Amino acid sequence: VALPSTSSRMIDVQTKMAGRALELLNLPEGQPCYLLDIGCGSGLSGDYLSDEGHYWVGIDISPAMLDAALDRDTEGDLLLGDMGQGIPFKPGSFDGCISISAVQWLCNANKKSDIPAKRLYRFFSSLYSVLARGARAVLQLYPENSEQLELITTQATKAGFTGGVVVDYPNSAKAKKFYLCLFSGPSTFLPKGLSENQEEEEATESMFTNKRVPHRLAQRGLVRKSREWVLEKKERYRRQGKEVRPDTQYTGRKRKPRF
Amino acid sequence: MKLLTHNLLSSHVRGVGPRGFPLRLQATEVRINPVEFNPDFVARMIPKVEWAALLEAADTLHLVEVPKEPTEGYVNDETFLRKMHHVLLEVDVLEGTLQCPESGRVFPISRGIPNMLLNDEETET
């Protein structure tokens, strides 16, 4: 199997993402922290954490990747484990958590008995517990589509997290990266996504809170009950497979005052 | 597996909850690993340490010179912090087992890596 650590370009990409995740983690300046690395693989991201003076525990489901980490002599402690089964630590153990290119795997059902939403919820609820109060988790991931991203963020919200998705380089097919930034304390300011043209005003982040507004991501910027809002809602229902009347010139038209 | 990690690990077997701590440690191979001393980090970890569990693990591994509790003003006590640094970060369990105190489930440690994978029946729903 071709492991990411065997290609120098892949090493560079993984390390860059680890750097960005650590930046988004916003840890106190100059303070060595105890961090969790989910899907640590062969320890590329962990090495970056060590270089920055932090101590870490890595979890990965692949014995082959962990063997590679041992060969690379990484400094963090390693665990063989499945994040979908929960994180086996005491409450408040960690000052922060990063994950590089791993969390989307929870959306795959490897066995017939796997239910992605359940595995996601188990992961996020246990992650919430093992983080110290006010600590963050920054999870870089490759969502297959917006439905998958919404599934993931819904379960994170259910587990008690606030936060949002930061998108770097949204206009570049190659460079575009998603970082799910989760806060275990009260809502804080969400960092701005990176773009090639720093003057762009384009919104690259979406926030969510633990208020029950599940469709906020799609509804951002739309005035409620406007024609655009109605069209977006109908499109969403179509994506969910519901039966929806076709859009016509009358869709979302102004009604008489009794409505 | 370092003793700091052991002191924070807790069994996630279905139904066990907070009774899954601490995991009973057995070791057949232990290595001492020199790690650079960082007093800031050690001091920050002291409030997280569960002392009874640490002392039990240290006893199992026949470690000596293990502080029984934090000294007063430990943040500035280099002797204390160096001893804790050694116990928490330099003792590496390579081969052994961890046992859930509530369910009895055994998690093997191999090449320093605990195997925490559960079966379907053991996983919390």
Coordinates of N, CA and C in Angstrom, one line a residue, chain A residues 8-177:
Chain A
S8 N 7.5 12.7 -1.3 CA 7.9 14.0 -0.7 C 6.9 15.1 -0.9
R9 N 6.1 15.0 -2.0 CA 5.1 16.0 -2.1 C 4.0 15.8 -1.1
M10 N 3.6 14.6 -0.9 CA 2.6 14.3 0.1 C 3.1 14.7 1.5
I11 N 4.4 14.5 1.8 CA 4.9 14.9 3.1 C 4.7 16.4 3.3
D12 N 5.0 17.1 2.2 CA 4.9 18.6 2.3 C 3.4 19.0 2.5
V13 N 2.5 18.4 1.8 CA 1.1 18.7 1.9 C 0.6 18.4 3.3
Q14 N 0.9 17.2 3.8 CA 0.4 16.8 5.2 C 1.0 17.8 6.2
T15 N 2.3 18.1 6.1 CA 2.9 19.0 7.1 C 2.3 20.4 7.0
K16 N 2.1 20.9 5.8 CA 1.4 22.2 5.7 C 0.1 22.2 6.4
M17 N -0.7 21.1 6.1 CA -2.1 21.1 6.7 C -2.0 21.0 8.3
A18 N -1.0 20.3 8.7 CA -0.8 20.2 10.2 C -0.5 21.6 10.8
G19 N 0.4 22.3 10.0 CA 0.7 23.6 10.4 C -0.5 24.6 10.5
R20 N -1.3 24.5 9.5 CA -2.5 25.3 9.4 C -3.5 24.9 10.5
A21 N -3.6 23.6 10.7 CA -4.5 23.1 11.8 C -4.1 23.7 13.2
L22 N -2.7 23.6 13.4 CA -2.2 24.1 14.7 C -2.4 25.6 14.8
E23 N -2.3 26.3 13.7 CA -2.6 27.7 13.7 C -4.0 28.0 14.1
L24 N -4.9 27.2 13.5 CA -6.3 27.4 13.8 C -6.7 27.0 15.2
L25 N -5.9 26.2 15.8 CA -6.1 25.7 17.2 C -5.9 26.8 18.1
N26 N -5.2 27.8 17.8 CA -5.0 29.1 18.5 C -4.7 28.8 20.0
L27 N -3.6 28.0 20.2 CA -3.2 27.7 21.6 C -2.4 28.9 22.2
P28 N -2.4 29.0 23.5 CA -1.7 30.1 24.1 C -0.3 30.1 23.7
E29 N 0.2 31.3 23.4 CA 1.6 31.5 23.0 C 2.6 30.9 23.9
G30 N 3.6 30.2 23.4 CA 4.7 29.7 24.1 C 4.4 28.6 25.2
Q31 N 3.2 28.1 25.2 CA 2.8 27.1 26.2 C 2.8 25.7 25.6
P32 N 3.6 24.8 26.2 CA 3.6 23.4 25.7 C 2.3 22.7 26.1
C33 N 1.6 22.1 25.1 CA 0.3 21.6 25.4 C 0.2 20.1 25.1
Y34 N -0.8 19.4 25.6 CA -1.1 18.0 25.5 C -2.2 17.8 24.5
L35 N -1.9 17.3 23.3 CA -2.8 17.3 22.2 C -3.1 15.9 21.7
L36 N -4.3 15.8 21.1 CA -4.8 14.6 20.5 C -4.7 14.7 19.0
D37 N -4.1 13.6 18.3 CA -4.0 13.6 16.9 C -4.9 12.4 16.4
I38 N -6.0 12.8 15.8 CA -6.9 11.7 15.3 C -6.6 11.3 13.9
G39 N -6.4 10.0 13.7 CA -6.0 9.5 12.4 C -4.5 9.9 12.2
C40 N -3.7 9.7 13.2 CA -2.3 10.2 13.1 C -1.4 9.6 12.1
G41 N -1.9 8.4 11.6 CA -1.1 7.7 10.5 C 0.3 7.4 10.9
S42 N 1.3 7.8 10.0 CA 2.7 7.5 10.3 C 3.3 8.6 11.1
G43 N 2.6 9.5 11.6 CA 3.1 10.5 12.5 C 3.6 11.8 11.9
L44 N 3.2 12.1 10.6 CA 3.7 13.3 10.0 C 3.2 14.5 10.7
S45 N 1.9 14.6 11.0 CA 1.4 15.7 11.7 C 1.9 15.8 13.1
G46 N 2.0 14.6 13.8 CA 2.5 14.5 15.1 C 3.9 15.1 15.2
D47 N 4.8 14.8 14.2 CA 6.1 15.4 14.2 C 6.1 16.9 14.2
Y48 N 5.1 17.4 13.5 CA 5.0 18.9 13.5 C 4.7 19.4 14.9
L49 N 3.7 18.7 15.5 CA 3.3 19.1 16.9 C 4.6 19.1 17.8
S50 N 5.4 18.0 17.7 CA 6.6 17.9 18.5 C 7.5 19.0 18.3
D51 N 7.7 19.3 17.0 CA 8.6 20.4 16.6 C 8.2 21.7 17.2
E52 N 6.9 21.9 17.4 CA 6.4 23.1 18.0 C 6.4 23.1 19.5
G53 N 6.9 22.0 20.1 CA 7.1 21.9 21.5 C 5.9 21.3 22.3
H54 N 5.0 20.7 21.5 CA 3.8 20.1 22.2 C 4.0 18.6 22.4
Y55 N 3.2 18.0 23.3 CA 3.2 16.6 23.5 C 1.9 16.1 23.0
W56 N 1.9 14.8 22.5 CA 0.6 14.4 21.8 C 0.5 12.9 21.9
V57 N -0.8 12.5 21.8 CA -1.2 11.1 21.7 C -1.9 11.0 20.3
G58 N -1.5 10.0 19.5 CA -2.1 9.7 18.2 C -2.9 8.5 18.2
I59 N -4.1 8.5 17.6 CA -4.9 7.3 17.4 C -5.0 7.0 15.9
D60 N -4.8 5.8 15.5 CA -5.1 5.4 14.1 C -5.6 4.0 14.1
I61 N -6.4 3.7 13.1 CA -7.0 2.4 12.9 C -6.1 1.4 12.1
S62 N -5.1 1.9 11.5 CA -4.2 1.1 10.7 C -2.9 0.6 11.3
P63 N -2.8 -0.7 11.6 CA -1.5 -1.2 12.2 C -0.3 -0.9 11.3
A64 N -0.5 -0.9 10.0 CA 0.6 -0.7 9.1 C 1.1 0.8 9.2
M65 N 0.2 1.7 9.3 CA 0.6 3.1 9.5 C 1.3 3.3 10.8
L66 N 0.8 2.7 11.8 CA 1.4 2.9 13.2 C 2.8 2.2 13.2
D67 N 2.9 1.1 12.5 CA 4.3 0.5 12.3 C 5.2 1.5 11.7
A68 N 4.7 2.2 10.6 CA 5.6 3.2 10.0 C 5.9 4.3 10.9
A69 N 5.0 4.7 11.8 CA 5.2 5.7 12.8 C 6.3 5.3 13.8
L70 N 6.3 4.0 14.2 CA 7.3 3.5 15.0 C 8.7 3.6 14.4
D71 N 8.7 3.2 13.1 CA 10.0 3.2 12.3 C 10.5 4.7 12.2
R72 N 9.6 5.6 12.2 CA 10.0 7.0 12.1 C 10.3 7.6 13.4
D73 N 10.2 6.8 14.5 CA 10.6 7.2 15.8 C 9.8 8.5 16.3
T74 N 8.5 8.5 16.1 CA 7.8 9.7 16.5 C 7.8 9.8 18.1
E75 N 7.6 11.0 18.6 CA 7.7 11.2 20.0 C 6.4 11.0 20.8
G76 N 5.3 11.1 20.1 CA 4.0 11.0 20.7 C 3.7 9.5 21.0
D77 N 2.8 9.3 22.0 CA 2.3 7.9 22.2 C 1.3 7.6 21.2
L78 N 1.3 6.3 20.8 CA 0.4 5.9 19.7 C -0.6 4.9 20.3
L79 N -1.9 4.9 19.8 CA -2.9 4.0 20.1 C -3.5 3.4 18.8
L80 N -3.7 2.1 18.9 CA -4.5 1.4 17.8 C -5.9 1.5 18.2
G81 N -6.7 2.3 17.4 CA -8.1 2.4 17.8 C -9.0 3.0 16.7
D82 N -10.3 2.9 16.8 CA -11.3 3.3 15.9 C -12.0 4.5 16.4
M83 N -11.8 5.7 15.8 CA -12.4 6.9 16.4 C -13.9 6.8 16.5
G84 N -14.5 6.0 15.6 CA -16.0 5.8 15.6 C -16.5 5.0 16.8
Q85 N -15.6 4.4 17.6 CA -16.0 3.7 18.8 C -15.8 4.6 20.0
G86 N -15.4 5.8 19.8 CA -15.2 6.7 21.0 C -13.7 6.9 21.3
I87 N -13.4 7.9 22.0 CA -12.0 8.2 22.4 C -11.8 7.8 23.8
P88 N -11.0 6.8 24.1 CA -10.9 6.2 25.4 C -10.1 7.0 26.5
F89 N -10.5 8.2 26.8 CA -9.7 9.0 27.7 C -10.7 9.6 28.8
K90 N -10.1 10.0 29.9 CA -10.8 10.7 31.0 C -11.3 12.1 30.5
P91 N -12.4 12.6 31.0 CA -12.9 13.9 30.6 C -11.8 15.0 30.9
G92 N -11.7 15.9 30.0 CA -10.8 17.0 30.2 C -9.3 16.7 30.0
S93 N -9.0 15.6 29.3 CA -7.6 15.2 29.2 C -6.7 16.1 28.3
F94 N -7.3 16.6 27.3 CA -6.5 17.3 26.2 C -6.7 18.8 26.1
D95 N -5.6 19.5 25.8 CA -5.7 20.9 25.6 C -6.2 21.3 24.2
G96 N -6.2 20.3 23.3 CA -6.7 20.5 21.9 C -6.6 19.2 21.1
C97 N -7.2 19.3 19.9 CA -7.1 18.1 19.1 C -7.0 18.6 17.6
I98 N -6.1 17.9 16.9 CA -6.1 18.1 15.4 C -6.4 16.7 14.7
S99 N -6.8 16.9 13.5 CA -6.9 15.7 12.6 C -6.7 16.1 11.2
I100 N -5.8 15.3 10.5 CA -5.5 15.6 9.1 C -6.1 14.5 8.2
S101 N -7.0 14.8 7.4 CA -7.5 13.9 6.3 C -8.1 12.6 6.8
A102 N -8.8 12.6 8.0 CA -9.2 11.4 8.6 C -10.8 11.3 8.8
V103 N -11.3 12.4 9.3 CA -12.7 12.3 9.8 C -13.8 11.9 8.7
Q104 N -13.5 12.2 7.5 CA -14.5 11.8 6.5 C -14.7 10.3 6.4
W105 N -13.7 9.5 6.8 CA -13.8 8.1 6.8 C -14.9 7.6 7.7
L106 N -15.3 8.4 8.7 CA -16.5 8.0 9.5 C -17.8 7.9 8.7
C107 N -17.8 8.5 7.5 CA -19.0 8.5 6.7 C -19.1 7.2 5.9
N108 N -18.0 6.4 5.8 CA -18.0 5.2 5.1 C -18.6 4.1 6.1
A109 N -19.5 3.2 5.6 CA -19.9 2.1 6.3 C -19.0 0.9 5.9
N110 N -18.0 0.6 6.8 CA -17.2 -0.5 6.4 C -17.8 -1.9 6.6
K111 N -18.7 -1.9 7.6 CA -19.4 -3.2 7.9 C -20.9 -2.8 7.7
K112 N -21.7 -3.9 7.4 CA -23.1 -3.6 7.2 C -23.7 -3.0 8.5
S113 N -23.2 -3.3 9.7 CA -23.7 -2.8 10.9 C -23.4 -1.4 11.2
D114 N -22.4 -0.8 10.5 CA -22.0 0.6 10.7 C -23.1 1.5 10.2
I115 N -23.4 2.5 11.1 CA -24.3 3.6 10.7 C -23.5 4.8 10.9
P116 N -23.2 5.5 9.7 CA -22.3 6.7 9.8 C -22.7 7.7 10.9
A117 N -24.0 8.1 10.9 CA -24.4 9.1 11.9 C -24.1 8.7 13.3
K118 N -24.3 7.4 13.6 CA -24.0 6.9 15.0 C -22.5 7.0 15.3
R119 N -21.7 6.6 14.3 CA -20.3 6.6 14.5 C -19.8 8.0 14.7
L120 N -20.3 8.9 13.8 CA -19.9 10.3 13.9 C -20.3 10.9 15.3
Y121 N -21.5 10.6 15.8 CA -22.0 11.1 17.0 C -21.1 10.5 18.2
R122 N -20.8 9.3 18.1 CA -20.0 8.7 19.2 C -18.6 9.3 19.2
F123 N -18.1 9.6 18.0 CA -16.8 10.2 17.9 C -16.8 11.6 18.5
F124 N -17.8 12.4 18.0 CA -17.9 13.8 18.5 C -18.2 14.0 19.9
S125 N -19.1 13.1 20.4 CA -19.5 13.3 21.8 C -18.4 12.9 22.8
S126 N -17.6 11.8 22.4 CA -16.5 11.5 23.2 C -15.4 12.5 23.1
L127 N -15.2 13.0 21.9 CA -14.2 14.1 21.7 C -14.5 15.3 22.6
Y128 N -15.8 15.7 22.6 CA -16.2 16.8 23.4 C -15.8 16.6 24.9
S129 N -16.0 15.3 25.3 CA -15.7 15.0 26.7 C -14.3 15.0 27.0
V130 N -13.4 14.5 26.1 CA -12.0 14.4 26.5 C -11.2 15.7 26.3
L131 N -11.9 16.8 25.7 CA -11.2 18.1 25.6 C -11.4 18.8 26.9
A132 N -10.4 19.6 27.3 CA -10.5 20.5 28.5 C -11.6 21.6 28.1
R133 N -12.2 22.1 29.1 CA -13.2 23.2 28.9 C -12.6 24.3 28.1
G134 N -13.2 24.7 27.0 CA -12.7 25.8 26.2 C -11.7 25.4 25.2
A135 N -11.3 24.1 25.2 CA -10.3 23.7 24.2 C -11.0 23.5 22.8
R136 N -10.2 23.5 21.8 CA -10.7 23.4 20.4 C -10.2 22.1 19.7
A137 N -11.0 21.7 18.7 CA -10.6 20.7 17.8 C -10.6 21.2 16.4
V138 N -9.5 21.0 15.7 CA -9.4 21.4 14.3 C -9.2 20.2 13.4
L139 N -10.2 19.9 12.6 CA -10.2 18.7 11.8 C -10.2 19.0 10.3
Q140 N -9.1 18.8 9.7 CA -9.0 18.9 8.2 C -9.6 17.7 7.6
L141 N -10.5 17.9 6.6 CA -11.2 16.7 6.1 C -11.5 16.9 4.6
Y142 N -11.8 15.8 3.9 CA -12.1 15.9 2.5 C -13.6 15.4 2.4
P143 N -14.6 16.3 2.5 CA -16.0 15.9 2.4 C -16.3 15.6 0.9
E144 N -17.0 14.5 0.7 CA -17.3 14.0 -0.7 C -18.2 15.1 -1.3
N145 N -19.2 15.6 -0.6 CA -20.1 16.6 -1.1 C -20.7 17.4 0.1
S146 N -21.6 18.3 -0.2 CA -22.1 19.2 0.8 C -23.0 18.4 1.8
E147 N -23.7 17.4 1.3 CA -24.5 16.6 2.2 C -23.7 15.9 3.2
Q148 N -22.5 15.4 2.8 CA -21.6 14.7 3.8 C -21.1 15.7 4.8
L149 N -20.7 16.9 4.4 CA -20.3 17.9 5.3 C -21.4 18.3 6.3
E150 N -22.6 18.4 5.8 CA -23.7 18.7 6.6 C -24.0 17.6 7.6
L151 N -23.9 16.3 7.2 CA -24.0 15.2 8.1 C -23.0 15.3 9.3
I152 N -21.7 15.6 8.9 CA -20.7 15.7 9.9 C -20.9 16.8 10.8
T153 N -21.2 18.0 10.3 CA -21.4 19.2 11.2 C -22.6 19.0 12.1
T154 N -23.7 18.4 11.6 CA -24.9 18.1 12.4 C -24.5 17.3 13.6
Q155 N -23.8 16.2 13.4 CA -23.4 15.4 14.5 C -22.5 16.1 15.5
A156 N -21.6 16.9 15.0 CA -20.7 17.7 15.9 C -21.6 18.7 16.7
T157 N -22.6 19.3 16.1 CA -23.4 20.2 16.9 C -24.2 19.5 17.9
K158 N -24.8 18.3 17.6 CA -25.5 17.5 18.5 C -24.7 17.1 19.7
A159 N -23.4 17.0 19.5 CA -22.5 16.6 20.6 C -22.1 17.7 21.5
G160 N -22.6 18.9 21.1 CA -22.4 20.1 22.0 C -21.4 21.1 21.5
F161 N -20.7 20.8 20.4 CA -19.7 21.7 19.8 C -20.4 23.0 19.2
T162 N -19.7 24.1 19.3 CA -20.0 25.2 18.4 C -18.8 25.4 17.4
G163 N -18.9 26.2 16.5 CA -17.8 26.4 15.5 C -18.3 26.6 14.1
G164 N -17.4 26.1 13.2 CA -17.8 26.3 11.8 C -16.7 25.7 10.9
V165 N -17.0 25.8 9.6 CA -16.1 25.3 8.6 C -15.3 26.4 8.0
V166 N -14.0 26.3 8.1 CA -13.1 27.3 7.4 C -12.6 26.7 6.1
V167 N -12.8 27.4 5.0 CA -12.4 26.9 3.7 C -11.2 27.8 3.2
D168 N -10.1 27.1 3.0 CA -8.9 27.8 2.4 C -8.9 27.6 0.9
Y169 N -8.6 28.7 0.2 CA -8.5 28.7 -1.3 C -9.7 28.1 -1.9
P170 N -10.9 28.7 -1.7 CA -12.1 28.1 -2.2 C -12.2 28.0 -3.7
N171 N -11.5 28.8 -4.4 CA -11.6 28.9 -5.9 C -10.5 28.0 -6.6
S172 N -9.7 27.3 -5.8 CA -8.7 26.5 -6.4 C -9.0 25.0 -6.2
A173 N -9.3 24.3 -7.3 CA -9.7 22.9 -7.2 C -8.6 22.1 -6.5
K174 N -7.3 22.5 -6.8 CA -6.2 21.7 -6.2 C -5.9 22.1 -4.8
A175 N -6.0 23.4 -4.5 CA -5.5 23.9 -3.1 C -6.7 23.9 -2.1
K176 N -7.9 23.8 -2.5 CA -9.0 24.0 -1.6 C -9.0 23.0 -0.5
K177 N -9.1 23.5 0.7 CA -9.0 22.7 1.9 C -10.1 23.1 2.9

